[in-house]
Short mmCIF file of C-alpha atoms in Angstrom, two decimals:
data_model
loop_
_atom_site.label_atom_id
_atom_site.label_comp_id
_atom_site.label_asym_id
_atom_site.label_seq_id
_atom_site.Cartn_x
_atom_site.Cartn_y
_atom_site.Cartn_z
CA MET A 1 62.58 -76.87 112.35
CA ILE A 2 62.07 -77.97 115.95
CA GLU A 3 64.88 -75.69 117.16
CA LYS A 4 63.43 -72.76 115.22
CA THR A 5 59.98 -73.40 116.71
CA GLN A 6 61.42 -73.51 120.21
CA SER A 7 63.36 -70.32 119.52
CA ASP A 8 60.24 -68.57 118.18
CA ASN A 9 58.21 -69.65 121.22
CA TYR A 10 60.95 -68.40 123.55
CA LEU A 11 61.08 -65.01 121.80
CA LYS A 12 57.29 -64.64 121.80
CA SER A 13 57.18 -65.53 125.49
CA MET A 14 59.85 -62.94 126.24
CA ILE A 15 57.90 -60.27 124.31
CA ILE A 16 54.64 -61.03 126.12
CA ILE A 17 56.29 -61.06 129.54
CA GLY A 18 58.10 -57.85 128.59
CA MET A 19 54.71 -56.30 127.86
CA LEU A 20 53.56 -57.32 131.32
CA PHE A 21 56.65 -55.87 132.98
CA PHE A 22 56.05 -52.61 131.11
CA THR A 23 52.43 -52.59 132.28
CA PHE A 24 52.97 -53.12 135.97
CA GLY A 25 56.14 -51.03 135.84
CA TYR A 26 54.02 -48.09 134.73
CA ILE A 27 51.50 -48.74 137.51
CA THR A 28 54.13 -49.14 140.21
CA TRP A 29 55.95 -45.93 139.36
CA THR A 30 52.80 -43.81 139.29
CA ASN A 31 53.37 -43.47 143.04
CA SER A 32 56.17 -40.97 142.37
CA SER A 33 53.58 -38.60 140.85
CA LEU A 34 50.70 -39.54 143.16
CA ILE A 35 52.61 -38.74 146.38
CA PRO A 36 52.93 -34.96 145.76
CA PHE A 37 49.61 -34.85 143.87
CA LEU A 38 47.50 -36.42 146.61
CA LYS A 39 49.32 -34.47 149.31
CA ILE A 40 47.96 -31.30 147.72
CA ALA A 41 44.61 -32.53 146.35
CA CYS A 42 43.61 -34.27 149.59
CA ASN A 43 45.06 -31.52 151.78
CA LEU A 44 47.41 -33.84 153.69
CA GLU A 45 49.39 -32.47 156.59
CA ASN A 46 52.81 -34.07 156.14
CA ASP A 47 55.02 -36.45 154.13
CA ILE A 48 54.30 -39.38 156.44
CA GLN A 49 50.64 -39.23 155.40
CA ALA A 50 51.60 -38.78 151.76
CA PHE A 51 53.84 -41.87 151.85
CA LEU A 52 50.81 -43.94 152.86
CA VAL A 53 50.37 -44.01 149.08
CA THR A 54 53.26 -46.48 148.89
CA SER A 55 52.01 -48.35 151.97
CA ALA A 56 48.57 -48.94 150.44
CA ALA A 57 50.02 -49.84 147.04
CA TYR A 58 52.36 -52.42 148.52
CA LEU A 59 50.13 -53.78 151.30
CA GLY A 60 48.37 -56.03 148.80
CA TYR A 61 51.68 -57.80 148.31
CA PHE A 62 51.45 -59.06 151.88
CA PHE A 63 47.92 -60.47 151.77
CA LEU A 64 47.69 -61.99 148.29
CA PRO A 65 50.96 -63.81 147.48
CA ILE A 66 50.08 -67.02 149.39
CA PRO A 67 46.55 -67.16 147.88
CA SER A 68 48.22 -66.32 144.57
CA ALA A 69 50.19 -69.56 144.74
CA SER A 70 46.89 -71.47 145.04
CA ILE A 71 45.32 -69.42 142.24
CA LEU A 72 48.28 -70.14 139.95
CA LYS A 73 48.15 -73.82 140.84
CA LYS A 74 44.52 -73.95 139.67
CA LEU A 75 44.67 -71.49 136.75
CA GLY A 76 48.25 -71.88 135.59
CA PHE A 77 50.70 -69.07 134.87
CA LYS A 78 48.93 -67.71 131.78
CA ASN A 79 45.39 -67.46 133.15
CA GLY A 80 46.76 -66.20 136.46
CA MET A 81 48.42 -63.31 134.66
CA ILE A 82 45.14 -62.43 132.91
CA PHE A 83 43.22 -62.53 136.19
CA GLY A 84 45.82 -60.28 137.82
CA LEU A 85 45.50 -57.70 135.03
CA PHE A 86 41.73 -57.44 135.51
CA VAL A 87 42.16 -56.99 139.28
CA VAL A 88 44.58 -54.12 138.66
CA ALA A 89 42.10 -52.58 136.20
CA LEU A 90 39.42 -52.69 138.91
CA GLY A 91 41.74 -50.83 141.28
CA ALA A 92 42.36 -48.17 138.63
CA LEU A 93 38.61 -47.63 138.17
CA ILE A 94 38.19 -47.00 141.93
CA PHE A 95 40.10 -43.77 141.32
CA ILE A 96 37.01 -42.36 139.57
CA PRO A 97 34.75 -42.17 142.66
CA ALA A 98 37.78 -41.34 144.83
CA ALA A 99 38.51 -38.27 142.71
CA ASN A 100 34.86 -37.23 142.53
CA ILE A 101 34.53 -37.08 146.31
CA ARG A 102 38.22 -36.26 146.91
CA SER A 103 38.59 -39.10 149.40
CA PHE A 104 42.16 -39.98 150.31
CA ASN A 105 40.97 -43.18 151.97
CA LEU A 106 39.21 -44.31 148.78
CA PHE A 107 42.34 -43.52 146.77
CA LEU A 108 44.21 -45.80 149.18
CA VAL A 109 41.61 -48.54 148.61
CA GLY A 110 42.15 -48.26 144.85
CA LEU A 111 45.90 -48.50 145.35
CA PHE A 112 45.46 -51.52 147.62
CA VAL A 113 43.35 -53.34 145.02
CA GLN A 114 45.95 -52.52 142.36
CA GLY A 115 48.60 -53.90 144.71
CA MET A 116 46.70 -57.18 145.06
CA GLY A 117 46.51 -57.54 141.29
CA LEU A 118 50.19 -56.70 140.90
CA SER A 119 50.99 -59.23 143.61
CA LEU A 120 49.35 -61.97 141.56
CA LEU A 121 51.18 -60.79 138.44
CA GLN A 122 54.52 -60.71 140.21
CA THR A 123 53.97 -64.14 141.74
CA ALA A 124 53.31 -65.52 138.25
CA VAL A 125 55.76 -63.57 136.13
CA ASN A 126 58.95 -63.63 138.20
CA PRO A 127 59.28 -67.41 138.57
CA TYR A 128 58.07 -67.78 134.97
CA ILE A 129 60.89 -65.66 133.57
CA SER A 130 63.37 -67.20 136.06
CA ILE A 131 62.75 -70.78 134.94
CA LEU A 132 61.98 -70.05 131.29
CA GLY A 133 65.68 -70.72 130.68
CA PRO A 134 68.78 -71.73 132.70
CA ILE A 135 68.64 -70.43 136.29
CA GLU A 136 72.27 -69.22 135.97
CA SER A 137 71.19 -66.62 133.38
CA ALA A 138 67.92 -65.66 135.09
CA ALA A 139 69.35 -62.30 136.15
CA GLN A 140 70.07 -61.54 132.51
CA ARG A 141 66.48 -62.32 131.48
CA ILE A 142 65.07 -60.34 134.40
CA SER A 143 67.32 -57.46 133.33
CA TYR A 144 65.60 -57.47 129.94
CA MET A 145 62.29 -57.31 131.77
CA GLY A 146 63.65 -54.58 134.01
CA ILE A 147 64.29 -52.43 130.95
CA CYS A 148 60.63 -52.76 129.99
CA ASN A 149 59.66 -51.94 133.57
CA LYS A 150 61.85 -48.89 133.93
CA VAL A 151 61.11 -47.45 130.47
CA ALA A 152 57.50 -47.34 131.67
CA GLY A 153 58.65 -45.71 134.90
CA ILE A 154 60.64 -43.07 133.01
CA LEU A 155 57.51 -42.17 131.04
CA VAL A 156 55.27 -41.82 134.12
CA PRO A 157 56.42 -38.34 135.27
CA PHE A 158 55.90 -37.02 131.75
CA LEU A 159 52.60 -38.81 131.06
CA LEU A 160 50.79 -38.96 134.40
CA GLY A 161 52.87 -36.24 136.05
CA GLY A 162 52.43 -33.99 133.04
CA ILE A 163 48.65 -34.23 133.51
CA VAL A 164 48.05 -34.25 137.27
CA LEU A 165 51.01 -32.02 138.22
CA LYS A 166 50.80 -29.57 135.32
CA ASN A 167 51.66 -26.02 136.52
CA ILE A 168 51.40 -27.33 140.08
CA SER A 169 53.68 -24.69 141.62
CA GLY A 170 51.47 -21.93 140.25
CA PHE A 171 48.42 -23.79 141.52
CA GLU A 172 49.93 -24.04 145.02
CA SER A 173 50.74 -20.33 145.05
CA LYS A 174 47.18 -19.45 144.03
CA LEU A 175 45.76 -21.91 146.57
CA ASN A 176 47.83 -20.38 149.39
CA LEU A 177 46.47 -16.94 148.53
CA THR A 178 42.87 -18.17 148.59
CA THR A 179 41.38 -17.74 152.05
CA ASN A 180 37.73 -18.55 151.32
CA LEU A 181 37.14 -22.19 152.29
CA ALA A 182 34.52 -22.80 149.56
CA ASP A 183 36.85 -21.44 146.87
CA ARG A 184 39.74 -23.56 148.16
CA ASN A 185 37.60 -26.71 148.09
CA LEU A 186 36.46 -25.90 144.55
CA MET A 187 40.07 -25.55 143.41
CA LEU A 188 41.08 -28.81 145.10
CA ASN A 189 38.07 -30.63 143.63
CA GLU A 190 39.05 -29.51 140.14
CA LEU A 191 42.63 -30.63 140.78
CA ALA A 192 41.50 -34.07 141.98
CA LEU A 193 39.48 -34.63 138.80
CA ARG A 194 42.68 -34.45 136.73
CA VAL A 195 43.47 -38.04 137.73
CA ILE A 196 40.32 -39.58 136.18
CA PRO A 197 41.17 -39.60 132.42
CA PRO A 198 44.62 -41.24 132.77
CA TYR A 199 43.24 -43.95 135.05
CA ILE A 200 40.34 -44.73 132.73
CA PHE A 201 42.88 -45.06 129.93
CA LEU A 202 45.01 -47.30 132.19
CA ALA A 203 42.08 -49.62 132.99
CA VAL A 204 41.22 -49.99 129.29
CA GLY A 205 44.87 -50.67 128.45
CA LEU A 206 45.14 -53.36 131.12
CA CYS A 207 42.08 -55.15 129.78
CA LEU A 208 43.52 -55.03 126.25
CA VAL A 209 46.77 -56.60 127.46
CA GLY A 210 44.73 -59.33 129.13
CA VAL A 211 42.92 -60.03 125.86
CA ILE A 212 46.23 -60.18 123.97
CA ILE A 213 47.60 -62.74 126.44
CA TRP A 214 44.37 -64.76 126.22
CA PHE A 215 44.77 -65.18 122.45
CA SER A 216 48.53 -65.70 122.65
CA LYS A 217 50.24 -69.08 122.68
CA LEU A 218 52.17 -68.40 125.85
CA PRO A 219 53.46 -71.83 126.89
CA GLU A 220 52.77 -73.26 130.32
CA ILE A 221 56.03 -74.24 132.00
CA HIS A 222 56.64 -76.68 134.81
CA GLU A 223 59.00 -76.44 137.73
CA GLU A 224 61.99 -78.73 138.05
CA GLU A 225 62.21 -81.33 140.76
CA GLU A 226 63.55 -80.25 144.14
CA GLU A 227 67.22 -80.42 144.90
CA THR A 228 68.15 -83.44 146.97
CA ILE A 229 70.05 -83.74 150.21
CA ASP A 230 71.89 -87.06 150.67
CA GLY A 231 69.86 -88.46 147.80
CA LYS A 232 66.48 -87.51 149.31
CA ALA A 233 64.18 -84.79 148.03
CA ASN A 234 64.33 -81.65 150.16
CA THR A 235 60.57 -81.42 150.66
CA LYS A 236 60.46 -80.16 154.24
CA GLY A 237 58.47 -77.08 155.13
CA ILE A 238 59.09 -74.17 152.78
CA LEU A 239 60.56 -72.09 155.60
CA SER A 240 63.26 -74.71 156.12
CA HIS A 241 65.04 -73.27 153.06
CA PRO A 242 67.34 -70.53 154.48
CA SER A 243 68.15 -69.04 151.08
CA LEU A 244 64.43 -68.44 150.49
CA VAL A 245 63.78 -66.82 153.87
CA LEU A 246 66.91 -64.68 153.70
CA GLY A 247 66.09 -63.90 150.06
CA ALA A 248 62.63 -62.66 151.05
CA LEU A 249 64.27 -60.32 153.57
CA ALA A 250 66.64 -59.18 150.82
CA ILE A 251 63.56 -58.36 148.70
CA VAL A 252 62.33 -56.19 151.60
CA ALA A 253 65.62 -54.30 151.55
CA CYS A 254 65.76 -54.17 147.75
CA VAL A 255 62.25 -52.74 147.33
CA GLY A 256 62.76 -50.34 150.23
CA ALA A 257 65.90 -48.88 148.67
CA GLU A 258 64.28 -48.74 145.24
CA VAL A 259 61.13 -46.96 146.47
CA ILE A 260 63.07 -44.42 148.55
CA ALA A 261 65.27 -43.54 145.57
CA GLY A 262 62.51 -43.67 142.95
CA ASP A 263 59.30 -42.52 144.62
CA GLY A 264 60.91 -40.30 147.25
CA ILE A 265 63.29 -38.24 145.13
CA GLY A 266 60.60 -35.85 143.88
CA GLN A 267 59.27 -35.05 147.34
CA TYR A 268 62.87 -34.80 148.60
CA GLY A 269 63.60 -32.20 145.94
CA LYS A 270 60.60 -30.16 147.03
CA ASN A 271 61.63 -30.47 150.69
CA ILE A 272 65.03 -28.90 149.97
CA GLY A 273 63.43 -25.97 148.14
CA ILE A 274 63.29 -27.07 144.50
CA SER A 275 60.11 -26.20 142.60
CA LEU A 276 57.72 -29.14 142.27
CA ASP A 277 57.33 -28.30 138.58
CA GLU A 278 60.98 -29.31 138.26
CA ALA A 279 61.15 -31.95 141.02
CA LYS A 280 58.25 -33.95 139.55
CA ASN A 281 60.63 -35.15 136.80
CA PHE A 282 63.36 -36.34 139.19
CA PRO A 283 62.03 -39.94 139.40
CA SER A 284 62.77 -40.29 135.68
CA TYR A 285 66.45 -39.64 136.38
CA THR A 286 66.58 -42.45 138.95
CA LEU A 287 64.86 -44.83 136.56
CA ALA A 288 67.12 -43.80 133.69
CA SER A 289 70.16 -44.78 135.74
CA MET A 290 68.45 -48.09 136.55
CA LEU A 291 67.99 -48.59 132.83
CA ILE A 292 71.75 -48.26 132.36
CA GLY A 293 72.25 -50.82 135.14
CA TYR A 294 69.97 -53.31 133.39
CA LEU A 295 71.87 -52.87 130.14
CA LEU A 296 75.10 -53.62 131.98
CA GLY A 297 73.49 -56.71 133.46
CA ILE A 298 72.48 -57.97 130.02
CA LEU A 299 75.99 -57.41 128.68
CA PHE A 300 77.95 -58.93 131.57
CA ILE A 301 75.73 -61.57 133.28
CA PRO A 302 76.63 -64.45 133.29
CA LYS A 303 79.39 -64.21 130.66
CA TYR A 304 81.76 -61.97 132.61
CA ILE A 305 80.27 -61.80 136.10
CA SER A 306 77.99 -64.08 138.09
CA GLN A 307 74.67 -62.78 139.38
CA GLN A 308 76.00 -63.26 142.93
CA ASP A 309 78.97 -60.97 142.27
CA ALA A 310 76.74 -58.46 140.48
CA LEU A 311 74.56 -58.36 143.59
CA LYS A 312 77.58 -57.89 145.85
CA TRP A 313 79.06 -54.99 143.89
CA SER A 314 75.66 -53.35 143.48
CA ALA A 315 75.21 -53.36 147.26
CA ILE A 316 78.69 -51.92 147.81
CA LEU A 317 77.99 -49.15 145.30
CA GLY A 318 74.72 -48.40 147.10
CA ILE A 319 76.51 -48.08 150.43
CA VAL A 320 79.11 -45.70 148.97
CA LEU A 321 76.42 -43.54 147.34
CA THR A 322 74.35 -43.44 150.53
CA ILE A 323 77.33 -42.13 152.52
CA ALA A 324 77.88 -39.49 149.84
CA ILE A 325 74.21 -38.44 149.98
CA LEU A 326 74.40 -37.95 153.75
CA PHE A 327 77.18 -35.40 153.31
CA SER A 328 75.82 -33.57 150.26
CA THR A 329 73.19 -30.90 149.63
CA GLY A 330 71.16 -29.28 146.86
CA TYR A 331 71.17 -30.49 143.28
CA PHE A 332 74.28 -32.60 143.84
CA SER A 333 72.42 -34.67 146.44
CA VAL A 334 69.57 -35.12 143.95
CA PHE A 335 72.11 -36.32 141.37
CA LEU A 336 73.53 -38.85 143.85
CA ILE A 337 70.05 -40.16 144.70
CA ALA A 338 69.33 -40.59 141.00
CA ILE A 339 72.59 -42.49 140.51
CA THR A 340 71.52 -45.02 143.17
CA GLY A 341 69.29 -46.35 140.41
CA LEU A 342 72.49 -47.83 138.98
CA SER A 343 73.10 -49.78 142.19
CA ASN A 344 69.42 -50.78 142.47
CA ALA A 345 69.05 -52.14 138.94
CA LEU A 346 70.55 -55.60 139.45
CA LEU A 347 69.29 -56.18 143.00
CA TRP A 348 65.94 -57.78 142.16
CA PRO A 349 67.23 -59.67 139.07
CA ALA A 350 69.90 -61.34 141.21
CA ILE A 351 68.02 -61.77 144.50
CA PHE A 352 64.91 -63.46 143.10
CA PRO A 353 66.56 -66.40 141.28
CA LEU A 354 68.98 -66.92 144.18
CA GLY A 355 66.04 -67.07 146.58
CA ILE A 356 63.98 -69.64 144.65
CA LYS A 357 66.88 -71.72 143.35
CA GLY A 358 66.44 -75.41 144.09
CA LEU A 359 62.82 -75.17 145.29
CA GLY A 360 61.50 -77.34 142.44
CA LYS A 361 57.78 -78.04 142.98
CA LEU A 362 57.80 -75.54 145.83
CA THR A 363 58.65 -72.74 143.37
CA LYS A 364 55.15 -71.21 143.31
CA ILE A 365 54.82 -70.99 147.09
CA GLY A 366 58.46 -69.90 147.38
CA SER A 367 57.85 -67.19 144.83
CA ALA A 368 54.81 -66.08 146.81
CA ILE A 369 56.92 -65.71 149.97
CA MET A 370 59.51 -63.72 148.03
CA ILE A 371 56.76 -61.46 146.68
CA MET A 372 55.46 -60.91 150.23
CA GLY A 373 58.73 -59.09 150.89
CA ILE A 374 57.53 -56.33 148.59
CA ALA A 375 54.89 -55.28 151.16
CA PRO A 376 57.17 -54.18 154.02
CA GLY A 377 59.80 -53.09 151.51
CA GLY A 378 57.46 -50.68 149.74
CA GLY A 379 54.99 -50.02 152.56
CA VAL A 380 57.05 -49.76 155.76
CA VAL A 381 60.65 -48.93 154.83
CA PRO A 382 59.68 -45.65 153.03
CA LEU A 383 57.64 -44.60 156.10
CA ALA A 384 60.77 -45.09 158.21
CA TYR A 385 62.62 -42.90 155.72
CA ALA A 386 59.86 -40.23 155.85
CA TRP A 387 59.80 -40.27 159.66
CA LEU A 388 63.58 -39.98 160.02
CA SER A 389 63.69 -37.18 157.41
CA LYS A 390 61.01 -35.26 159.30
CA ALA A 391 62.62 -35.89 162.70
CA THR A 392 66.11 -34.80 161.57
CA ASN A 393 66.67 -33.47 158.04
CA PRO A 394 65.95 -34.69 154.49
CA GLN A 395 69.44 -36.16 154.03
CA MET A 396 69.47 -38.22 157.24
CA GLY A 397 66.43 -40.17 156.08
CA PHE A 398 68.69 -41.96 153.61
CA LEU A 399 70.32 -43.82 156.49
CA VAL A 400 67.38 -46.19 156.10
CA MET A 401 68.41 -46.86 152.51
CA GLY A 402 72.00 -47.49 153.63
CA LEU A 403 70.84 -50.19 156.07
CA CYS A 404 69.01 -51.87 153.20
CA TYR A 405 72.22 -52.08 151.18
CA PHE A 406 74.16 -53.52 154.11
CA TYR A 407 71.70 -56.40 154.46
CA ILE A 408 71.73 -57.06 150.71
CA LEU A 409 75.52 -57.26 150.88
CA TYR A 410 75.19 -59.92 153.60
CA PHE A 411 72.79 -61.94 151.42
CA ALA A 412 75.05 -61.61 148.38
CA VAL A 413 78.17 -62.82 150.20
CA TRP A 414 76.84 -65.33 152.75
CA GLY A 415 73.04 -65.57 152.99
CA HIS A 416 72.23 -67.20 149.66
CA LYS A 417 74.75 -70.00 150.32
CA LYS A 418 73.01 -71.32 153.44
CA LYS A 419 71.52 -74.79 152.90
CA SER A 420 70.17 -75.37 156.41
CA TRP A 421 69.53 -73.48 159.62
#
């Protein structure tokens, strides 16, 4: 009976955390639709401005993770998750006034607030799922969560994109033929208002998930003791753990590669002459290939391959695909970008547990530092991609993604093994 109860609690915990991964997966991947939408609705001049969408969304990950560790220490994992959901809901509601006055800056504020809420959720959920069972199979559990995350991402272009980018190519053609400034502003105002209903629905949904978690019996878990060195607890400053610091940098590279391939593929398609009505669905292809990667992770980790080896081969595949992208054009290049989702799938599931392994009571603060890597990964790396694409050509921008894979390969082979500086 005790074993059955423990098994039931484990399954219920996995379902609840899966629900959370679906929720913030949906929110994260809305950027793929918002980038082309806000570029038109807010009359932005270039892709660098448009990619500030990702910068604002991920900037919250830089400011809140450390405070998140303190919040989680006081509230616990469960209440911290609920608090994070309500912060994200607040950010979604900011889209209402932003759309009404068509203010790009206010949209960025809403995205920043959402990013802060997601930062708290990530700081709570990732170590929770990592230490819910044996650390050696953490990548497998995170792969299950990744499926929930990416299923949500696959739906975004059809749900949100289907609303805000509906008949967008025809709209652009009509807008370009409209010379009267008042008429143009009226058209853009009407376009901006399309975003309000889905974000009201999102805010309500987030609050409902918070209520479900409140009434759930999600168990509070406790970190293990720190690893010891020569029989003494390794309780030095958190930055004295090389695997954590190098792991945080690997998160930067991981998120950068993932955002370029996922959020950037639609705009890339438009830049090479493909209709936005068609290109708006491209992010779903990247996420579908990531879904396949997660399934492979569930099947093979750790039974047939360790999470370290999975990380190594994923990075190598990413490097090979990046080289192929640089020398390809048209729809074939879009196909190759989408396939990078396969190489990206197991990056986060393997990097995160390797980075926090052995931290013990420092797990919350270590997790916060790992989460901080999301900020430059999602906010700065894609800007470097956008700048290089603009300065040279759309394909050359993917050199940035290739550099990300090279660093991840270093972490997979050598970086995670370092015990001291």
